[in-house]
Amino acid sequence: MTPDHASQDLQSQVPSRDEIARLYPPRWSFLELKLFIDSGDLGLLKRDPALQQRYDAWLDLVRVAHGTVSAYLVNIRLGWAAAPPAPPGVFFTVDSPRELWKILQNDWPYCIPHDVEHALVWTRVPIVNAERIPPAVRARIDDCGLWGFTGGADAELIRTDGTDDDDRGAKYIGTGEEARAVRAAIRVAGTDVDAFVRTHWPEDEWETAWFVNPPRLQSIPGLAHTHVFARRKTTPVQPLTPYRPFQFISVVCAITDLQTRRVVSKFRCMLSRSIPIRQSRQTIPGVSASRDYL
């Protein structure tokens, strides 16, 4: 079998999205995934056991056909076989040129809700720059990796008094001042990854939880990559279009305070008297007549 045929045969054994949804139900909610990540215990993130067995068997076939999993990824999935060597001393940033990174969906995703996509950002240059991590917490970060949240995905992780729950990650990031120092270092070391995720998963459309595995959990240590769990936000309501008074009424009615209900009542009275819609909108407190509002 030629290498091309071997690669095609390997890809044909990758489960489809429909097959994964049908055979491997999610084991955790999106909130639970975020709690796992924010604790620093990234080893909790796993595939369905049956899917993991299929994945392990598939990896054996990859090694037979391509020697190593890394070679298969670089040469086949990422198409970097002919790429020149990556520039030395360069780390991944939000501005890294396109030829240094590629986003792929994880063919063998973890046990995540079906409305959450599991993407991988592969890069030909290192992600973690140890020089950006204070020596005092470097051992902790080597053990727990990097992570972050965008699009408001961390809102459920903040306590009502506005502070992080440091006890959640006691095993891997410590407690008290040490935990706060580790979290601060993670934010600094992950600045560029976080900015990259915000760029490619816009925050007005997506909420994400991303992480970079520590060395102890890296299945392909020679090929840097970031995991991104992304969930699309609720589809926004379309902006109000001109001369559609009842669309305007339905939007305003979603606000339940008494003053607004009185405004809506007055507005309906004006409509009943056949006052033009643009003139009537000018009389509504807080609404500009110069543009359409949602």
Short mmCIF file of C-alpha atoms in Angstrom, two decimals:
data_model
loop_
_atom_site.label_atom_id
_atom_site.label_comp_id
_atom_site.label_asym_id
_atom_site.label_seq_id
_atom_site.Cartn_x
_atom_site.Cartn_y
_atom_site.Cartn_z
CA MET A 1 0.00 0.00 0.00
CA THR A 2 1.38 3.42 -0.97
CA PRO A 3 1.71 6.15 1.69
CA ASP A 4 -1.16 8.07 0.09
CA HIS A 5 -3.44 5.04 0.20
CA ALA A 6 -2.38 4.30 3.77
CA SER A 7 -3.23 7.86 4.80
CA GLN A 8 -6.60 7.70 3.08
CA ASP A 9 -7.34 4.42 4.83
CA LEU A 10 -6.38 5.93 8.19
CA GLN A 11 -8.62 8.94 7.66
CA SER A 12 -11.53 6.72 6.69
CA GLN A 13 -11.38 5.14 10.15
CA VAL A 14 -11.78 8.45 11.96
CA PRO A 15 -15.31 8.63 13.45
CA SER A 16 -17.68 11.22 12.00
CA ARG A 17 -19.32 13.92 14.12
CA ASP A 18 -22.65 12.09 13.78
CA GLU A 19 -21.09 8.83 14.90
CA ILE A 20 -19.51 10.45 17.95
CA ALA A 21 -22.81 12.09 18.89
CA ARG A 22 -24.65 8.78 18.53
CA LEU A 23 -22.20 6.40 20.21
CA TYR A 24 -20.30 8.50 22.72
CA PRO A 25 -22.58 10.72 24.81
CA PRO A 26 -21.01 13.58 26.75
CA ARG A 27 -20.01 12.86 30.33
CA TRP A 28 -19.56 16.43 31.52
CA SER A 29 -21.29 19.76 31.12
CA PHE A 30 -19.47 22.79 29.80
CA LEU A 31 -19.31 24.14 33.36
CA GLU A 32 -17.66 20.93 34.60
CA LEU A 33 -15.08 21.16 31.80
CA LYS A 34 -14.27 24.71 32.84
CA LEU A 35 -13.96 23.68 36.49
CA PHE A 36 -11.53 20.89 35.54
CA ILE A 37 -9.44 23.33 33.54
CA ASP A 38 -9.46 26.07 36.17
CA SER A 39 -8.33 23.60 38.83
CA GLY A 40 -5.13 22.88 36.92
CA ASP A 41 -5.96 19.16 36.95
CA LEU A 42 -6.01 18.81 33.17
CA GLY A 43 -5.62 15.04 33.44
CA LEU A 44 -9.34 14.88 34.27
CA LEU A 45 -10.12 15.70 30.63
CA LYS A 46 -10.53 12.38 28.85
CA ARG A 47 -12.24 10.64 25.98
CA ASP A 48 -15.03 8.15 26.33
CA PRO A 49 -13.30 4.83 27.26
CA ALA A 50 -14.69 3.09 24.15
CA LEU A 51 -13.55 5.96 21.92
CA GLN A 52 -10.15 5.91 23.61
CA GLN A 53 -9.79 2.22 22.72
CA ARG A 54 -10.58 2.99 19.09
CA TYR A 55 -8.09 5.87 19.20
CA ASP A 56 -5.32 3.70 20.64
CA ALA A 57 -5.89 1.05 17.94
CA TRP A 58 -5.85 3.77 15.28
CA LEU A 59 -2.56 5.15 16.64
CA ASP A 60 -0.99 1.70 16.22
CA LEU A 61 -1.95 1.80 12.54
CA VAL A 62 -0.53 5.32 12.24
CA ARG A 63 2.81 4.17 13.61
CA VAL A 64 2.92 1.24 11.20
CA ALA A 65 2.22 3.47 8.20
CA HIS A 66 4.20 6.57 9.17
CA GLY A 67 6.68 5.58 11.87
CA THR A 68 5.48 8.12 14.42
CA VAL A 69 2.26 9.99 15.17
CA SER A 70 4.16 13.26 14.89
CA ALA A 71 5.28 12.38 11.35
CA TYR A 72 1.70 11.62 10.31
CA LEU A 73 0.46 14.92 11.74
CA VAL A 74 3.23 17.03 10.23
CA ASN A 75 3.28 15.40 6.81
CA ILE A 76 -0.37 14.50 6.28
CA ARG A 77 -2.82 16.31 8.54
CA LEU A 78 -0.95 19.60 8.80
CA GLY A 79 0.71 19.56 5.40
CA TRP A 80 4.05 20.81 6.71
CA ALA A 81 6.25 18.18 5.07
CA ALA A 82 7.86 20.72 2.74
CA ALA A 83 7.84 23.62 5.20
CA PRO A 84 11.20 25.24 5.96
CA PRO A 85 12.57 24.88 9.48
CA ALA A 86 10.86 27.10 12.02
CA PRO A 87 12.90 30.18 12.96
CA PRO A 88 15.00 29.54 16.09
CA GLY A 89 14.26 31.41 19.28
CA VAL A 90 10.74 32.36 18.16
CA PHE A 91 7.67 31.66 20.27
CA PHE A 92 4.01 31.51 19.29
CA THR A 93 2.23 34.87 19.43
CA VAL A 94 -1.08 36.29 18.29
CA ASP A 95 0.82 37.76 15.31
CA SER A 96 2.62 34.56 14.29
CA PRO A 97 2.57 34.24 10.48
CA ARG A 98 0.01 31.89 8.99
CA GLU A 99 2.63 29.37 7.88
CA LEU A 100 3.56 28.70 11.52
CA TRP A 101 0.16 27.56 12.76
CA LYS A 102 -2.99 25.71 11.73
CA ILE A 103 -6.38 25.12 13.37
CA LEU A 104 -7.92 21.65 13.08
CA GLN A 105 -10.92 20.08 14.74
CA ASN A 106 -9.95 17.26 17.07
CA ASP A 107 -10.78 14.04 15.22
CA TRP A 108 -10.96 12.21 18.54
CA PRO A 109 -12.59 14.70 20.93
CA TYR A 110 -12.96 14.42 24.69
CA CYS A 111 -16.27 13.70 26.45
CA ILE A 112 -17.69 17.15 25.83
CA PRO A 113 -21.23 18.38 25.14
CA HIS A 114 -22.16 18.09 21.50
CA ASP A 115 -22.70 21.86 21.21
CA VAL A 116 -19.05 22.42 22.17
CA GLU A 117 -16.40 22.06 19.50
CA HIS A 118 -12.95 20.73 20.36
CA ALA A 119 -10.38 22.48 18.21
CA LEU A 120 -6.60 22.22 18.24
CA VAL A 121 -4.26 25.07 17.38
CA TRP A 122 -1.07 23.43 16.12
CA THR A 123 2.09 25.48 15.85
CA ARG A 124 5.60 24.90 14.55
CA VAL A 125 7.13 27.05 17.29
CA PRO A 126 7.01 26.67 21.08
CA ILE A 127 4.07 28.14 22.99
CA VAL A 128 5.42 28.46 26.52
CA ASN A 129 8.25 30.94 27.03
CA ALA A 130 9.81 30.07 30.38
CA GLU A 131 11.38 33.51 30.61
CA ARG A 132 7.90 35.00 31.11
CA ILE A 133 7.26 32.78 34.14
CA PRO A 134 8.68 33.83 37.54
CA PRO A 135 11.09 31.19 38.87
CA ALA A 136 9.12 30.95 42.12
CA VAL A 137 6.08 29.46 40.36
CA ARG A 138 7.73 27.80 37.36
CA ALA A 139 7.54 24.31 38.90
CA ARG A 140 3.81 24.74 39.53
CA ILE A 141 3.13 25.78 35.94
CA ASP A 142 5.28 22.92 34.64
CA ASP A 143 2.84 20.69 36.51
CA CYS A 144 -0.47 22.36 35.62
CA GLY A 145 0.04 23.99 32.21
CA LEU A 146 -1.63 27.15 30.93
CA TRP A 147 -5.30 27.98 30.47
CA GLY A 148 -7.76 30.79 30.02
CA PHE A 149 -11.35 31.72 29.19
CA THR A 150 -12.86 34.11 26.67
CA GLY A 151 -16.30 35.42 25.80
CA GLY A 152 -17.44 35.41 29.44
CA ALA A 153 -16.91 31.66 29.82
CA ASP A 154 -15.37 32.22 33.25
CA ALA A 155 -18.39 34.08 34.68
CA GLU A 156 -19.61 30.94 36.46
CA LEU A 157 -16.19 30.40 38.03
CA ILE A 158 -16.10 33.69 39.95
CA ARG A 159 -17.41 33.66 43.51
CA THR A 160 -20.13 36.08 44.47
CA ASP A 161 -17.62 38.25 46.33
CA GLY A 162 -15.68 38.66 43.09
CA THR A 163 -12.61 36.59 44.01
CA ASP A 164 -11.29 33.40 42.49
CA ASP A 165 -11.92 30.20 44.39
CA ASP A 166 -8.28 29.36 45.15
CA ASP A 167 -9.14 26.13 46.95
CA ARG A 168 -10.42 24.65 43.69
CA GLY A 169 -6.90 24.11 42.40
CA ALA A 170 -5.08 23.47 45.66
CA LYS A 171 -3.43 20.27 44.43
CA TYR A 172 -1.79 21.82 41.39
CA ILE A 173 -1.62 25.58 41.95
CA GLY A 174 -1.51 25.76 45.74
CA THR A 175 -3.63 28.03 47.92
CA GLY A 176 -3.68 31.61 49.13
CA GLU A 177 -0.89 33.88 47.93
CA GLU A 178 0.84 31.05 46.07
CA ALA A 179 -2.31 30.27 44.09
CA ARG A 180 -2.80 33.92 43.23
CA ALA A 181 0.81 34.18 42.08
CA VAL A 182 0.41 31.07 39.90
CA ARG A 183 -2.81 32.36 38.34
CA ALA A 184 -1.17 35.73 37.64
CA ALA A 185 1.79 33.99 35.98
CA ILE A 186 -0.54 31.84 33.89
CA ARG A 187 -2.31 34.97 32.63
CA VAL A 188 1.01 36.55 31.63
CA ALA A 189 2.49 33.40 30.05
CA GLY A 190 -0.77 32.75 28.19
CA THR A 191 -1.31 36.31 26.95
CA ASP A 192 -0.63 35.54 23.30
CA VAL A 193 -2.63 32.32 23.26
CA ASP A 194 -5.54 34.15 24.85
CA ALA A 195 -5.33 36.95 22.28
CA PHE A 196 -5.14 34.39 19.46
CA VAL A 197 -8.27 32.62 20.71
CA ARG A 198 -10.15 35.92 21.03
CA THR A 199 -9.17 36.75 17.44
CA HIS A 200 -10.27 33.47 15.89
CA TRP A 201 -13.29 32.85 18.13
CA PRO A 202 -14.76 36.37 18.45
CA GLU A 203 -16.14 37.03 21.91
CA ASP A 204 -19.46 38.34 20.65
CA GLU A 205 -20.06 34.95 19.00
CA TRP A 206 -18.19 32.40 21.13
CA GLU A 207 -17.33 31.52 24.71
CA THR A 208 -14.22 29.39 25.03
CA ALA A 209 -12.04 27.55 27.49
CA TRP A 210 -8.52 26.92 26.20
CA PHE A 211 -5.54 25.12 27.71
CA VAL A 212 -2.00 24.02 26.96
CA ASN A 213 -1.14 20.69 28.54
CA PRO A 214 1.87 20.53 30.87
CA PRO A 215 4.77 18.28 29.78
CA ARG A 216 3.49 15.36 31.89
CA LEU A 217 0.28 15.19 29.80
CA GLN A 218 1.62 15.96 26.32
CA SER A 219 0.93 13.00 24.06
CA ILE A 220 2.96 14.56 21.22
CA PRO A 221 5.62 16.57 23.06
CA GLY A 222 7.53 17.52 19.91
CA LEU A 223 4.58 19.36 18.37
CA ALA A 224 3.16 22.28 20.35
CA HIS A 225 -0.59 22.74 20.40
CA THR A 226 -3.42 24.40 22.31
CA HIS A 227 -6.80 22.82 23.01
CA VAL A 228 -9.83 25.06 22.56
CA PHE A 229 -13.32 24.17 23.79
CA ALA A 230 -15.63 26.62 22.04
CA ARG A 231 -19.39 27.01 22.34
CA ARG A 232 -21.30 29.36 20.10
CA LYS A 233 -23.39 31.92 21.94
CA THR A 234 -27.12 32.25 21.42
CA THR A 235 -27.85 33.71 18.00
CA PRO A 236 -28.35 37.46 18.50
CA VAL A 237 -31.67 39.06 17.60
CA GLN A 238 -31.51 40.92 14.28
CA PRO A 239 -31.41 44.75 14.50
CA LEU A 240 -34.70 46.60 14.22
CA THR A 241 -35.53 47.60 10.67
CA PRO A 242 -37.32 50.85 9.70
CA TYR A 243 -41.12 51.08 9.72
CA ARG A 244 -41.70 47.87 11.67
CA PRO A 245 -43.49 49.22 14.78
CA PHE A 246 -44.63 45.89 16.15
CA GLN A 247 -41.09 44.48 16.06
CA PHE A 248 -40.10 47.48 18.13
CA ILE A 249 -42.99 46.85 20.54
CA SER A 250 -42.00 43.20 21.02
CA VAL A 251 -38.42 44.15 21.83
CA VAL A 252 -39.41 46.87 24.28
CA CYS A 253 -41.90 44.56 25.98
CA ALA A 254 -39.03 42.26 26.91
CA ILE A 255 -38.07 44.95 29.44
CA THR A 256 -40.44 44.51 32.34
CA ASP A 257 -40.11 47.66 34.40
CA LEU A 258 -43.23 49.76 34.88
CA GLN A 259 -41.91 52.85 33.15
CA THR A 260 -41.23 50.93 29.94
CA ARG A 261 -44.70 49.40 29.96
CA ARG A 262 -46.17 52.89 30.19
CA VAL A 263 -44.02 54.01 27.25
CA VAL A 264 -45.22 51.04 25.18
CA SER A 265 -48.82 51.88 26.02
CA LYS A 266 -48.33 55.48 24.87
CA PHE A 267 -46.58 54.25 21.74
CA ARG A 268 -49.49 51.99 20.82
CA CYS A 269 -51.85 54.92 21.29
CA MET A 270 -49.78 56.97 18.88
CA LEU A 271 -49.87 54.15 16.35
CA SER A 272 -53.63 53.96 16.62
CA ARG A 273 -53.77 57.65 15.67
CA SER A 274 -51.70 56.91 12.54
CA ILE A 275 -48.69 58.96 13.63
CA PRO A 276 -45.72 58.05 11.35
CA ILE A 277 -43.33 55.57 12.91
CA ARG A 278 -40.25 57.82 12.74
CA GLN A 279 -42.04 60.66 14.50
CA SER A 280 -43.34 58.33 17.21
CA ARG A 281 -39.88 56.86 17.87
CA GLN A 282 -38.52 60.32 18.53
CA THR A 283 -40.88 60.66 21.50
CA ILE A 284 -39.62 57.55 23.30
CA PRO A 285 -37.19 58.40 26.12
CA GLY A 286 -33.69 56.99 25.67
CA VAL A 287 -34.15 55.94 22.01
CA SER A 288 -32.37 57.89 19.31
CA ALA A 289 -34.27 58.52 16.09
CA SER A 290 -31.07 58.61 14.06
CA ARG A 291 -30.63 54.80 13.86
CA ASP A 292 -32.42 51.52 14.42
CA TYR A 293 -32.02 49.82 17.80
CA LEU A 294 -32.23 46.28 19.06
#
